[in-house]
Coordinates of C-alpha atoms in Angstrom, one line a residue:
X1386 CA 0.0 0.0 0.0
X1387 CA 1.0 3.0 -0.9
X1388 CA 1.3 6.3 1.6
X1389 CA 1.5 10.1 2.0
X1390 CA 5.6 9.1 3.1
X1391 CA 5.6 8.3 -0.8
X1392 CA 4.5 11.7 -2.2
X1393 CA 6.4 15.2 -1.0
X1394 CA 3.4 17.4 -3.0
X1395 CA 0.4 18.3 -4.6
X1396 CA 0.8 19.8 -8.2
X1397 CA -2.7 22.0 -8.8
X1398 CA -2.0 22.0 -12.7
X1399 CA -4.8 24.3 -14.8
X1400 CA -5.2 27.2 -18.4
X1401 CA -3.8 29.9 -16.8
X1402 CA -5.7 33.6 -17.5
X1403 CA -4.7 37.4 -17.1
X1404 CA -4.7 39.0 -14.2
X1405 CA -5.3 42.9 -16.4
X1406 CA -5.2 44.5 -19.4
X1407 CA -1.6 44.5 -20.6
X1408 CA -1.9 40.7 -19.8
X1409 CA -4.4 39.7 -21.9
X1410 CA -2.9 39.8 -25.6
X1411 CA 0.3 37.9 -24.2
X1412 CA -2.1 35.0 -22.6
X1413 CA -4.0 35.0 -26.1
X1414 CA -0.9 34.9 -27.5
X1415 CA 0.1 31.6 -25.8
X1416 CA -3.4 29.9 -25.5
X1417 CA -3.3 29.9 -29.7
X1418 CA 0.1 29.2 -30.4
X1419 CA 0.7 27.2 -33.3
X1420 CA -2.8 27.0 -34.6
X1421 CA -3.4 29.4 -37.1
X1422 CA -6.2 31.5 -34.7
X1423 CA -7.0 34.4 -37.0
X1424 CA -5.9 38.1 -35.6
X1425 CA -9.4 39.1 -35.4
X1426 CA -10.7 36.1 -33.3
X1427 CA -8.0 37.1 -31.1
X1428 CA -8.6 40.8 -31.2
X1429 CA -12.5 39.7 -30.7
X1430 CA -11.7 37.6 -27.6
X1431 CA -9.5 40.1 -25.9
X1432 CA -12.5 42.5 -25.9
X1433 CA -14.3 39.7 -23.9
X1434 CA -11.5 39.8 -21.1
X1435 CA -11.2 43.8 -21.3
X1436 CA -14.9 43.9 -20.8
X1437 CA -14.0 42.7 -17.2
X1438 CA -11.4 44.7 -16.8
X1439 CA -8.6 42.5 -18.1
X1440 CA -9.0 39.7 -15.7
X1441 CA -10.3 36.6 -15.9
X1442 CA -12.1 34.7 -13.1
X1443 CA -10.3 31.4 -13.3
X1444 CA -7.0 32.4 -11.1
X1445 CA -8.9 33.4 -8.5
X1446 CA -11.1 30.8 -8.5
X1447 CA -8.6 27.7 -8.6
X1448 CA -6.9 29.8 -5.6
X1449 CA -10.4 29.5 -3.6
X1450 CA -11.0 25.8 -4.9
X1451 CA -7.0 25.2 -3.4
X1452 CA -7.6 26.7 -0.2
X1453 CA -10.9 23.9 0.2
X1454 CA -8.3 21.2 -0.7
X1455 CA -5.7 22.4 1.9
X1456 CA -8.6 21.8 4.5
X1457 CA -9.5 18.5 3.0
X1458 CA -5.7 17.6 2.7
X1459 CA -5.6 18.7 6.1
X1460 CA -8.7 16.5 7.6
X1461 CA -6.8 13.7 6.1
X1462 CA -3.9 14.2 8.0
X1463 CA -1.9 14.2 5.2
X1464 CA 1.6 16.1 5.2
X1465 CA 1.0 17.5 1.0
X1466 CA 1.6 20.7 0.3
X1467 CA -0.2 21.9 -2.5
X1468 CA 1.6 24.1 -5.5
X1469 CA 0.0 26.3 -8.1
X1470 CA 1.0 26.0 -11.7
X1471 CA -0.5 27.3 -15.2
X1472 CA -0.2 26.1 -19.0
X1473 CA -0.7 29.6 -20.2
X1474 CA -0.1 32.3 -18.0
X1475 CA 1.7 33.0 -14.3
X1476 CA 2.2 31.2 -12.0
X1477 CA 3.4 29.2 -14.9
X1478 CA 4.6 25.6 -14.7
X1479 CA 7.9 25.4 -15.6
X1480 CA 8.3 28.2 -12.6
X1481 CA 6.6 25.9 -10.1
X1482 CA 8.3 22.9 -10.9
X1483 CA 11.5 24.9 -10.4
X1484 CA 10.2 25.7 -7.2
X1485 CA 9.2 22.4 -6.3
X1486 CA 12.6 21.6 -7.1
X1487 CA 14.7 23.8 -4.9
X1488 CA 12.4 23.0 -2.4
X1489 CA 13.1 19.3 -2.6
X1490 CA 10.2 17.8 -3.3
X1491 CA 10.9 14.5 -5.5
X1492 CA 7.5 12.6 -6.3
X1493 CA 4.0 14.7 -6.4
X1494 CA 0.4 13.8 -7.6
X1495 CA -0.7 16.5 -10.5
X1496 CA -3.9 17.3 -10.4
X1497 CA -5.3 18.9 -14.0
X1498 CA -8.1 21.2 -13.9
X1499 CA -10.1 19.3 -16.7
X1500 CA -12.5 16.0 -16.1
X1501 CA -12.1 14.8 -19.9
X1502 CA -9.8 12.8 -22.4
X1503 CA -8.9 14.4 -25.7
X1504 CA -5.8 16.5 -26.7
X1505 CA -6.7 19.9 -24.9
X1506 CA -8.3 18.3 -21.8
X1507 CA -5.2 15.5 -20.8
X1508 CA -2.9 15.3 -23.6
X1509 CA -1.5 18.5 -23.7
X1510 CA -1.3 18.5 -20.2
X1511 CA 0.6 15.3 -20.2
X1512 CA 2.8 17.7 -22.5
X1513 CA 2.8 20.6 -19.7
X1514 CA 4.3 18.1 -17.1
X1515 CA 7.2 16.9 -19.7
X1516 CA 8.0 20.1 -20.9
X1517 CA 8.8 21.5 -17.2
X1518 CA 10.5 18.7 -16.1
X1519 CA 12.6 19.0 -19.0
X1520 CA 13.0 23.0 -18.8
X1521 CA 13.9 22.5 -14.9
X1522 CA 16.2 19.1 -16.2
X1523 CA 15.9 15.5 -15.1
X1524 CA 17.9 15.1 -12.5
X1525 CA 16.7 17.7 -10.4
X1526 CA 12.8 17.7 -11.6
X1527 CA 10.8 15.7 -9.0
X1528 CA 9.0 12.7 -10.3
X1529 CA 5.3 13.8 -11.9
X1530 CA 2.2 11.1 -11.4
X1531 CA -1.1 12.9 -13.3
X1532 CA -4.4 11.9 -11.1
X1533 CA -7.0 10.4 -13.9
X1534 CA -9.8 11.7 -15.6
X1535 CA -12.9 12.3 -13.4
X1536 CA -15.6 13.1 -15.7
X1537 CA -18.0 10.3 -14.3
X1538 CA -16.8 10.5 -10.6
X1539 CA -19.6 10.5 -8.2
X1540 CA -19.1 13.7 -6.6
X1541 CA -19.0 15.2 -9.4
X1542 CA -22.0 14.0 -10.9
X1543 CA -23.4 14.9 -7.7
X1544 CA -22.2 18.3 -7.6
X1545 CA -23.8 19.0 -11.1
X1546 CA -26.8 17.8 -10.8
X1547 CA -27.2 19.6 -7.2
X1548 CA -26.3 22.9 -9.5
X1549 CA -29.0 21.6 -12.3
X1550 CA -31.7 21.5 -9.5
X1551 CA -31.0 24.5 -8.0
X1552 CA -31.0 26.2 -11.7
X1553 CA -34.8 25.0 -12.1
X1554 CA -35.5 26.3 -8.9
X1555 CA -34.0 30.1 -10.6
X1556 CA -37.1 29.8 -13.6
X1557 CA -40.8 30.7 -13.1
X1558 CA -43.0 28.0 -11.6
X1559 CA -45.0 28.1 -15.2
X1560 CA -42.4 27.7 -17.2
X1561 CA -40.0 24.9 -15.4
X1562 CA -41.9 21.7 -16.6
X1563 CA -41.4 22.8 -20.0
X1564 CA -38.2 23.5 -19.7
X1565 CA -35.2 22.2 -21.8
X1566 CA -32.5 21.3 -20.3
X1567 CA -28.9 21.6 -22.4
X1568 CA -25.5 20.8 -21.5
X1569 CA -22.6 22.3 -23.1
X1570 CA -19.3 21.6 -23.3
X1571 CA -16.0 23.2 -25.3
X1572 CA -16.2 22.7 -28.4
X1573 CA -12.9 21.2 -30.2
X1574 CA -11.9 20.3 -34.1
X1575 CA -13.3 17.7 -35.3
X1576 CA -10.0 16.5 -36.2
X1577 CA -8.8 16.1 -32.7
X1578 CA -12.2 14.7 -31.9
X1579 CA -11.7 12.0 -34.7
X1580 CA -8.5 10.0 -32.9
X1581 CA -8.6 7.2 -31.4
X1582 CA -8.9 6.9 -27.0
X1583 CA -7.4 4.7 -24.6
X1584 CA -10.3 2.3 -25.8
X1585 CA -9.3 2.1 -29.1
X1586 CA -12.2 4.0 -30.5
X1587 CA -12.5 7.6 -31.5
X1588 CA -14.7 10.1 -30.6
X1589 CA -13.2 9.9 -26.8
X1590 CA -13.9 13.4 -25.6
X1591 CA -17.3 13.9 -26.7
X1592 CA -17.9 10.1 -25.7
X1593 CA -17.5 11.2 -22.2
X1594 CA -19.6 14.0 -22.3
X1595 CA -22.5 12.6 -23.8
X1596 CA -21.6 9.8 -20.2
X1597 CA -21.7 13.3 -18.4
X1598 CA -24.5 14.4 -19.3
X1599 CA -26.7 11.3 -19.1
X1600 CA -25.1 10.6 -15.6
X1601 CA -26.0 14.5 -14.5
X1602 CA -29.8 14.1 -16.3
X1603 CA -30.3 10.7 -14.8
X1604 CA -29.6 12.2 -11.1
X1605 CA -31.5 15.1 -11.7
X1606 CA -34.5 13.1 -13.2
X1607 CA -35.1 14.3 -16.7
X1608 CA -35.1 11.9 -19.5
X1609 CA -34.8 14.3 -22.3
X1610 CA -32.0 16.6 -23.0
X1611 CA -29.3 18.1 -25.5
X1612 CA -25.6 18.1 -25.7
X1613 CA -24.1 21.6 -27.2
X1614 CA -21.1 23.0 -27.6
X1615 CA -19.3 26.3 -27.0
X1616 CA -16.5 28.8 -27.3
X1617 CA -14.8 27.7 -30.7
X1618 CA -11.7 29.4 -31.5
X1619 CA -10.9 28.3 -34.9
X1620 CA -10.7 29.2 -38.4
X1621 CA -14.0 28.9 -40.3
X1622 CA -12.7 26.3 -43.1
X1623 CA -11.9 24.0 -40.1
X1624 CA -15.1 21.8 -39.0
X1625 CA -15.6 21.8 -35.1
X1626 CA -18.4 19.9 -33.0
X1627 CA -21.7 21.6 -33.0
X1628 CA -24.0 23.2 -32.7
X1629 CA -23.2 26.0 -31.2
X1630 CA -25.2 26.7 -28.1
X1631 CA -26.7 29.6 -29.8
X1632 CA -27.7 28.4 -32.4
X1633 CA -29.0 25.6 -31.0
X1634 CA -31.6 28.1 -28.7
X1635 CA -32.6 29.4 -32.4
X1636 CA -33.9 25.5 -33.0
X1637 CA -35.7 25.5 -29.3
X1638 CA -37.3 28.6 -30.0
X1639 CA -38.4 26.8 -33.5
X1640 CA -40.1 24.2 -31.4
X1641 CA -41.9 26.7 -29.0
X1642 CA -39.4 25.9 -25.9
X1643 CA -40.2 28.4 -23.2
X1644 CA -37.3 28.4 -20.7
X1645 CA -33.9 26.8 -21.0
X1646 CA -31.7 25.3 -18.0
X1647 CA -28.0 25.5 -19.3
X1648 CA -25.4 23.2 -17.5
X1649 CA -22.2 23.9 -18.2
X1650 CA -20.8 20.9 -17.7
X1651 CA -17.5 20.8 -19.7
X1652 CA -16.2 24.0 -17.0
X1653 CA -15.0 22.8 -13.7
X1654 CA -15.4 27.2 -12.6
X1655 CA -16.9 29.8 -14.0
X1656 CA -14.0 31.1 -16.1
X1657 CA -14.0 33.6 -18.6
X1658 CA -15.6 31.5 -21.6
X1659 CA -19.0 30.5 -19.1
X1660 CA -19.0 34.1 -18.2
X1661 CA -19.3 35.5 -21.4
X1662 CA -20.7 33.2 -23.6
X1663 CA -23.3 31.5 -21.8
X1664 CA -23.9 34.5 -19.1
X1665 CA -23.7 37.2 -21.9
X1666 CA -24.2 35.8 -25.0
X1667 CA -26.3 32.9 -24.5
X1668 CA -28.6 34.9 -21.9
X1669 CA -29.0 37.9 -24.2
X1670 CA -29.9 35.4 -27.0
X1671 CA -32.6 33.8 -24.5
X1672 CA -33.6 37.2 -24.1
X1673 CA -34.0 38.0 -27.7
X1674 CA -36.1 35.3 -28.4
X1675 CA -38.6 35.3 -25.5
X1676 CA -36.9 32.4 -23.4
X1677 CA -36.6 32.0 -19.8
X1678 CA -33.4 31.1 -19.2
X1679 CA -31.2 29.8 -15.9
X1680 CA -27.4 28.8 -16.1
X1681 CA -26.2 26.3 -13.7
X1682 CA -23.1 26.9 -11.3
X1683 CA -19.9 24.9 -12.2
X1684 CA -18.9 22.4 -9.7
X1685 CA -15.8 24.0 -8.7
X1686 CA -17.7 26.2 -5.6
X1687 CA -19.4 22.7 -4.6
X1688 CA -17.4 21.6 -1.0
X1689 CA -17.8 17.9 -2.9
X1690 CA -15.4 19.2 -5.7
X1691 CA -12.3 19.5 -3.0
X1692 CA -13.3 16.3 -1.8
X1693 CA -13.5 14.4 -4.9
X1694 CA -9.9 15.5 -5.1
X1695 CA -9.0 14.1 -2.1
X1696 CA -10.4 10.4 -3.3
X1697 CA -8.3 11.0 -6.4
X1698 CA -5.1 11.9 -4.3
X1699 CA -6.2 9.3 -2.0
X1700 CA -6.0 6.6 -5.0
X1701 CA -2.4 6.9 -4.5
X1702 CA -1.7 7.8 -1.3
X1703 CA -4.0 5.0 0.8
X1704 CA -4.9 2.5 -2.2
X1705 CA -8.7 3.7 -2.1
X1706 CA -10.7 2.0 -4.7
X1707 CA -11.8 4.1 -7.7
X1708 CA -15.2 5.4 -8.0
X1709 CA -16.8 6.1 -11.4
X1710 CA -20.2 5.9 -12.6
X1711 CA -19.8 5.1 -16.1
X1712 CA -18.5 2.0 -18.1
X1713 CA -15.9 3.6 -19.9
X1714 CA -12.3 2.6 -19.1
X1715 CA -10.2 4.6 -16.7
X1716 CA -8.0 6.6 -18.5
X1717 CA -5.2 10.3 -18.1
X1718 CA -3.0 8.8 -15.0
X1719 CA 0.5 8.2 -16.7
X1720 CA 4.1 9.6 -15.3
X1721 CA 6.0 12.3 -16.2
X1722 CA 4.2 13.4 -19.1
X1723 CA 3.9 10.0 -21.0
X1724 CA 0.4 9.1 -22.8
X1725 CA -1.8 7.1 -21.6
X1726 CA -1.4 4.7 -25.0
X1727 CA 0.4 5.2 -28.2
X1728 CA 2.0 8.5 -29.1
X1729 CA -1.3 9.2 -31.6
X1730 CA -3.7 8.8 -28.3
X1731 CA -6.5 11.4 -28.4

């Protein structure tokens, strides 16, 4: 068995976002590096961030979700201290590890702010991990094991649904039994969605939504629902998963659907791409076409988020038996940046 003796840290491993205005193009910068974004995507996303004052949410809110870990590390009795480190923007990564470094810690558990398979959402952070081990160097980097993917974990299909509920509660008592309820996740090329998972089949990443979803719906108690997708970045020759979740209210309001219940699902906090496209954009387009319209809080405020962490840390630490709701394989735990599979995988 192992135990807490075995592991000197914590990694908290997440996107990164600016903290004001002069930060924002350099973040963009990063976040689309090597794929051909066009300059006015960019310049029409940094007027998203500037909107709120050149800061986005998500630092601030992994900080909050780390200081309800430290508690949970600490009701474990565990001896883990917990480090901060971005893919995209400060604190970044390669600076943690460092840090880790010097400070001598030589085996830690990563946790990765994203539930799913697929390249953005474990691959490339599977990259993050070998590329700071390698800019800190081998022999002094500690030793890197990613927690898995926890996209049907109880608690947080709990936390979700609890979210979904309240959400219902938000609409008019008219309007709530004829109420649609759609999930939405990020949206990714359909190129990257096309390769092939750690089960040998592709589709992997919208796979485990759709198990999401149906998981969240199931708890909840509606037997109906849609799967949408947001916040594309791409080129417009390049196919990506729809629809959009826009559009996809123009088709509700085509079928007379009062009210909409929006879960967002695919977002562990309420970064800046729930804020403004489903809180702005999505809302005002509810609002354009008549529609009542509620938006579910992401898991990441729910105390059963920190604690679902802890099962995952305690996976390692005390041999505690993995708990998933859905039959697809376990999958996104490798070491130092390997992949789970073959180099093509996801």
């Amino acid at each position: 068995m192992n135990s807490s003796e075995d592991f000197d840290a914590l990694l908290y491993l997440s996107f990164g976002g600016p903290e004001g205005h002069e930060e924002v193009r350099p973040f963009l910068e990063n976040v689309t590096r090597g794929r051909d974004v066009p300059q006015e995507r960019l310049d029409e996303v940094a007027e998203h961030y500037h909107h709120f004052g050149g800061v986005s949410p998500i630092n601030r809110l992994n900080r909050d979700i780390m200081g309800s870990l430290d508690s949970t590390i600490a009701e474990r009795g565990w001896d883990l201290p917990v480090y901060f480190g971005n893919r995209n923007w400060h604190p970044m990564i390669e600076d943690t590890v460092e840090r880790m470094a010097a400070d001598g810690v030589r085996k830690a558990l990563v946790f990765a702010t994203s539930a799913w398979g697929g390249y953005s959402g474990c691959r490339q952070y599977h990259e993050d991990i070998a590329r700071a081990r390698a800019a800190v160097g081998e022999d002094r980097a500690p030793e890197l094991i990613k927690l898995r993917q926890f996209y049907d974990h109880p608690l947080f299909v709990a936390a979700n649904a609890d979210a979904v509920t309240r959400a219902y509660a938000q609409l008019p008592a008219e309007s709530r039994s004829a109420a649609r309820l759609v999930f939405t996740a990020h949206s990714v090329p359909l190129s990257a969605e096309e390769k092939v998972g750690p089960d040998g089949r592709a589709h992997w990443y919208s796979r485990q939504v759709h198990e999401t979803a149906r998981l969240v719906a199931e708890a909840v108690g509606v037997a109906d629902y849609d799967v949408v997708w947001q916040s594309r970045s791409g080129p417009p020759s390049v196919p990506w998963l729809e629809p959009d979740v826009c559009d996809h209210l123009d088709q509700l309001h085509g079928r007379d659907v009062p009210a909409v219940v929006i879960s967002p699902i695919g977002f562990v906090s309420d970064h800046l791409e729930v804020v403004w496209d489903l809180d702005n954009e999505a809302a005002d387009k509810a609002s354009e076409l008549g529609m009542g319209f509620a938006r579910a809080a992401t898991a990441g405020t729910d105390p059963r988020y920190a604690r679902m962490i802890g099962e995952l840390v305690s996976e390692h630490l005390e041999d505690h038996r993995v708990r998933k709701l859905s039959p697809l394989v376990e999958a996104g735990c490798t070491t130092n940046g390997q992949f789970c599979i073959a180099q093509g995988c996801c």
